[in-house]
Amino acid sequence: MSSSDAPLDLSLDGGALTARLVDFPSVSGDEQALADAVESALRALPHLAVDRYGNNVVARTNLGRPERVLLAGHLDTVPIADNVPSYVDGDLLYGCGTSDMKSGVAVQLRLAATLTEPNHDLTFVFYDCEEIEASRNGLGHLAKHRPDWLAADFAILMEPSGAMVEGGCQGTMRAQIALTGTRAHAARSWLGDNAIHHAAELLGRLASYEPRRVEIDGLEYREGLNAVKIEGGVAGNVIPDECVVTVNFRFAPDRSEAEAEDHLREVFAGYRVLVTDSAPGALPGLAQPAAQAFLAATGGRARAKFGWTDVARFSALGVPAVNYGPGDPNLAHKREEHCSLSAIAEVEDRLRAWLTGS
Amino acid sequence: MSSSDAPLDLSLDGGALTARLVDFPSVSGDEQALADAVESALRALPHLAVDRYGNNVVARTNLGRPERVLLAGHLDTVPIADNVPSYVDGDLLYGCGTSDMKSGVAVQLRLAATLTEPNHDLTFVFYDCEEIEASRNGLGHLAKHRPDWLAADFAILMEPSGAMVEGGCQGTMRAQIALTGTRAHAARSWLGDNAIHHAAELLGRLASYEPRRVEIDGLEYREGLNAVKIEGGVAGNVIPDECVVTVNFRFAPDRSEAEAEDHLREVFAGYRVLVTDSAPGALPGLAQPAAQAFLAATGGRARAKFGWTDVARFSALGVPAVNYGPGDPNLAHKREEHCSLSAIAEVEDRLRAWLTGS
């Protein structure tokens, strides 16, 4: 029996269960076998109601508690890079997905199996295709087609956060600014108007831009506005008539997308700004009572999340959400990816204490 | 008998001979049949000594005159664009190569056939592959392998110049300036250093650069320094660590290539400047007695040549050279290319007057 045919044994400790999940490959698009195993293990638990949509599995308690807490994690990993099977070295478990985020999934499964009488109703969400294009994201599909399965008062996304609470996430917006000129032969440059030279003023605005820092729910968000691409030129002997600068604005979650766009148009007043794509941020929601109790239980330490994450999908559904998981975000997607076994145990213990305390 | 089998009849007038040459296709790389016809027509003239190297044909008088004048023209054209055969509309002859430069070649052939007792010894050079990569240029091959065939006191390149003398040519130099920074995720831009933003200062120098104008032998040369390409960016969510700007410097012929490079290093002090290619300019040489007489004979009007042309190859051999031809430089390489029949006659008459006068 190969490892991927064996049923998942949820009585293993968190570290051993993580190793078991890492040895069960599930690169994005290839999650079906793991989703089957997760579904089957959860259906064996009488205190949970289990639903499935595609390769997304959702398990819930229905105890009539006044509040519902949701714990979410993605089943997929980036492509394996000679880093499966897993192995242990001291306190560290090495392998593809150890940090991002099979250690988080292991904690979810451990809590799902053992919290038969939690103090909040619980929803466990396991989804697919987080590491690839947003249109295939399983949580996005649930939000669109089964939004009631995601109803909750507070959500915890168990992405790698170094066992720290990371609140909210910043929004992101990309825009193109096209500078124009007049083409001419380079030998008679005075007949032309060089579009690349016009970029000097625009890039000067970017170089001297002072990004805002703002505190929300006690967390400091640092914005950023950067050119991420510039392209101009026709041929080595031609004065170019176009130069296109692409900028990326990372904005704190107190701005809406519309406000972020207004800000870009203000910074680039006088230029034609074409927004090509954007995603809203998510407020940390740490002022909520459930979040406060959670924060206290996890040690009271929280920091702002800068990168865009799926917490924004919960935010869009009106569910405050944070990132909190045992993995190390700096190791995600790396060949030497690993996770601390004691961090896995710590996160499980803290969540258990919070979800069983009075 | 197809037109390309018929021998060239050098008793036709310049316009009719131009039409005959246009109807004898000779796109770059395909000049052999025309070179054969030119060689054969010239060998029939007893006052000329004829040599051939590849598809380059050179004919000379050897009358022991104190000075030698060289008239050069290329046999090839850019690809035909539905503009062969030629046709006449009023004073205009339409067709591929009418301006660039079969009208000039026709004048060369008319003078070669009829100037049996010129006041200077004459050299007529017909060469191939001018319209393509420099390494295949027939005049370059002659300069390298048969430099003695190009010996002369003054050279006239019969490229289209609107029947005006165009003196010398400007040099050209391309250089790359690479701006560097530090890569980082765009969500944590303060950890990076944006190489594209560094281009602001560099492009500012280009935008405010005041190109020099200089008068040489009575002709005004206008230099130019321009970005012709800019490229930077890694991905839409990454602070870029490199941005490369390519500049093209067109310099007046009183600067050598080394001086032009020094100037670039001065303008871009503080940056690493990598010169990728260059070609020297050519001084107009209009102070020479032969040139003065030529200028007077052609009406005394001369202007600076800005684009780089093969006159620089003569200059490199120590032969002062100018462009002077009946074609219209603004029509070269265009589908609607045409040439004025009266300009062809005028250029032939003026050259004949100069080369037979006392």
PDB file of C-alpha atoms in Angstrom, chain A residues 166 170 174 185-190 194 196-201 203-204 206-207 222-240 243 245 248 250 305-308 329, chain B residues 166 170 174 185-190 194 196-201 203-204 206-207 222-240 243 245 248 250 305-308 329:
ATOM      1  CA  GLU A 166      -1.000  38.439  11.208  1.00  0.00           C
ATOM      2  CA  GLN A 170      -3.004  45.098   2.183  1.00  0.00           C
ATOM      3  CA  ARG A 174      -1.542  47.700 -10.874  1.00  0.00           C
ATOM      4  CA  HIS A 185      15.237  59.103 -37.134  1.00  0.00           C
ATOM      5  CA  ALA A 186      17.877  59.338 -34.397  1.00  0.00           C
ATOM      6  CA  ALA A 187      20.159  61.222 -36.802  1.00  0.00           C
ATOM      7  CA  ARG A 188      17.568  64.044 -36.857  1.00  0.00           C
ATOM      8  CA  SER A 189      16.387  63.797 -33.283  1.00  0.00           C
ATOM      9  CA  TRP A 190      15.166  67.419 -33.164  1.00  0.00           C
ATOM     10  CA  ASN A 194      11.453  61.325 -27.022  1.00  0.00           C
ATOM     11  CA  ILE A 196      11.487  57.731 -22.852  1.00  0.00           C
ATOM     12  CA  HIS A 197      12.852  61.119 -21.792  1.00  0.00           C
ATOM     13  CA  HIS A 198       9.353  62.053 -20.609  1.00  0.00           C
ATOM     14  CA  ALA A 199       9.596  59.187 -18.101  1.00  0.00           C
ATOM     15  CA  ALA A 200      12.160  61.229 -16.142  1.00  0.00           C
ATOM     16  CA  GLU A 201       9.488  63.373 -14.528  1.00  0.00           C
ATOM     17  CA  LEU A 203       9.904  58.280 -12.300  1.00  0.00           C
ATOM     18  CA  GLY A 204      10.962  61.315 -10.289  1.00  0.00           C
ATOM     19  CA  LEU A 206       7.896  57.689  -7.806  1.00  0.00           C
ATOM     20  CA  ALA A 207      11.432  58.101  -6.487  1.00  0.00           C
ATOM     21  CA  ARG A 222       3.301  50.279   5.409  1.00  0.00           C
ATOM     22  CA  GLU A 223       2.163  51.136   1.938  1.00  0.00           C
ATOM     23  CA  GLY A 224       4.333  51.127  -1.175  1.00  0.00           C
ATOM     24  CA  LEU A 225       4.126  52.580  -4.678  1.00  0.00           C
ATOM     25  CA  ASN A 226       6.597  51.236  -7.190  1.00  0.00           C
ATOM     26  CA  ALA A 227       7.359  50.947 -10.856  1.00  0.00           C
ATOM     27  CA  VAL A 228       7.489  47.214 -11.523  1.00  0.00           C
ATOM     28  CA  LYS A 229       8.076  47.463 -15.268  1.00  0.00           C
ATOM     29  CA  ILE A 230       9.207  49.981 -17.857  1.00  0.00           C
ATOM     30  CA  GLU A 231       9.351  49.421 -21.573  1.00  0.00           C
ATOM     31  CA  GLY A 232      10.144  51.781 -24.399  1.00  0.00           C
ATOM     32  CA  GLY A 233      11.996  51.894 -27.706  1.00  0.00           C
ATOM     33  CA  VAL A 234      11.425  51.181 -31.375  1.00  0.00           C
ATOM     34  CA  ALA A 235      14.874  50.512 -32.834  1.00  0.00           C
ATOM     35  CA  GLY A 236      18.458  51.540 -32.147  1.00  0.00           C
ATOM     36  CA  ASN A 237      18.215  54.440 -34.597  1.00  0.00           C
ATOM     37  CA  VAL A 238      14.721  55.740 -33.850  1.00  0.00           C
ATOM     38  CA  ILE A 239      13.492  58.358 -31.370  1.00  0.00           C
ATOM     39  CA  PRO A 240      10.794  56.386 -29.531  1.00  0.00           C
ATOM     40  CA  CYS A 243       7.226  54.384 -23.168  1.00  0.00           C
ATOM     41  CA  VAL A 245       5.514  52.375 -17.030  1.00  0.00           C
ATOM     42  CA  ASN A 248       2.089  48.508  -8.354  1.00  0.00           C
ATOM     43  CA  ARG A 250       0.183  48.221  -2.162  1.00  0.00           C
ATOM     44  CA  LYS A 305       0.106  41.290   7.038  1.00  0.00           C
ATOM     45  CA  PHE A 306       1.575  43.060   4.020  1.00  0.00           C
ATOM     46  CA  GLY A 307       1.155  40.552   1.218  1.00  0.00           C
ATOM     47  CA  TRP A 308      -2.265  39.877  -0.230  1.00  0.00           C
ATOM     48  CA  PRO A 329       6.524  32.514   5.697  1.00  0.00           C
TER      49      PRO A 329
ATOM     50  CA  GLU B 166      25.582  66.938 -48.552  1.00  0.00           C
ATOM     51  CA  GLN B 170      27.832  62.364 -38.393  1.00  0.00           C
ATOM     52  CA  ARG B 174      25.287  53.272 -28.915  1.00  0.00           C
ATOM     53  CA  HIS B 185       8.480  41.494  -2.892  1.00  0.00           C
ATOM     54  CA  ALA B 186       6.352  44.504  -3.847  1.00  0.00           C
ATOM     55  CA  ALA B 187       4.322  44.022  -0.648  1.00  0.00           C
ATOM     56  CA  ARG B 188       7.473  44.791   1.360  1.00  0.00           C
ATOM     57  CA  SER B 189       9.016  47.343  -0.970  1.00  0.00           C
ATOM     58  CA  TRP B 190      11.065  49.001   1.809  1.00  0.00           C
ATOM     59  CA  ASN B 194      13.961  50.071  -7.102  1.00  0.00           C
ATOM     60  CA  ILE B 196      13.594  51.675 -12.366  1.00  0.00           C
ATOM     61  CA  HIS B 197      13.235  54.611  -9.957  1.00  0.00           C
ATOM     62  CA  HIS B 198      16.984  55.222 -10.319  1.00  0.00           C
ATOM     63  CA  ALA B 199      16.375  55.872 -14.017  1.00  0.00           C
ATOM     64  CA  ALA B 200      14.660  59.152 -13.068  1.00  0.00           C
ATOM     65  CA  GLU B 201      17.958  60.927 -12.527  1.00  0.00           C
ATOM     66  CA  LEU B 203      16.627  60.275 -17.893  1.00  0.00           C
ATOM     67  CA  GLY B 204      16.600  63.738 -16.351  1.00  0.00           C
ATOM     68  CA  LEU B 206      19.000  63.181 -21.121  1.00  0.00           C
ATOM     69  CA  ALA B 207      15.872  65.340 -21.043  1.00  0.00           C
ATOM     70  CA  ARG B 222      23.420  69.183 -35.062  1.00  0.00           C
ATOM     71  CA  GLU B 223      24.253  66.485 -32.614  1.00  0.00           C
ATOM     72  CA  GLY B 224      21.743  64.434 -30.634  1.00  0.00           C
ATOM     73  CA  LEU B 225      21.834  62.249 -27.538  1.00  0.00           C
ATOM     74  CA  ASN B 226      18.791  60.088 -26.954  1.00  0.00           C
ATOM     75  CA  ALA B 227      17.497  57.090 -25.091  1.00  0.00           C
ATOM     76  CA  VAL B 228      16.396  54.671 -27.804  1.00  0.00           C
ATOM     77  CA  LYS B 229      15.393  51.854 -25.457  1.00  0.00           C
ATOM     78  CA  ILE B 230      14.559  51.284 -21.810  1.00  0.00           C
ATOM     79  CA  GLU B 231      13.802  47.965 -20.214  1.00  0.00           C
ATOM     80  CA  GLY B 232      13.253  47.026 -16.602  1.00  0.00           C
ATOM     81  CA  GLY B 233      11.077  44.815 -14.454  1.00  0.00           C
ATOM     82  CA  VAL B 234      10.981  41.276 -13.107  1.00  0.00           C
ATOM     83  CA  ALA B 235       7.314  40.567 -12.387  1.00  0.00           C
ATOM     84  CA  GLY B 236       4.203  42.501 -11.449  1.00  0.00           C
ATOM     85  CA  ASN B 237       4.816  41.923  -7.731  1.00  0.00           C
ATOM     86  CA  VAL B 238       8.591  42.365  -7.536  1.00  0.00           C
ATOM     87  CA  ILE B 239      10.715  45.459  -6.905  1.00  0.00           C
ATOM     88  CA  PRO B 240      13.075  45.309  -9.896  1.00  0.00           C
ATOM     89  CA  CYS B 243      16.844  48.675 -15.513  1.00  0.00           C
ATOM     90  CA  VAL B 245      18.797  52.299 -20.766  1.00  0.00           C
ATOM     91  CA  ASN B 248      22.329  56.651 -29.162  1.00  0.00           C
ATOM     92  CA  ARG B 250      24.917  61.143 -33.039  1.00  0.00           C
ATOM     93  CA  LYS B 305      24.617  65.167 -43.782  1.00  0.00           C
ATOM     94  CA  PHE B 306      23.197  63.938 -40.483  1.00  0.00           C
ATOM     95  CA  GLY B 307      22.650  60.236 -41.099  1.00  0.00           C
ATOM     96  CA  TRP B 308      25.592  57.890 -41.292  1.00  0.00           C
ATOM     97  CA  PRO B 329      16.247  61.117 -49.637  1.00  0.00           C
TER      98      PRO B 329
END
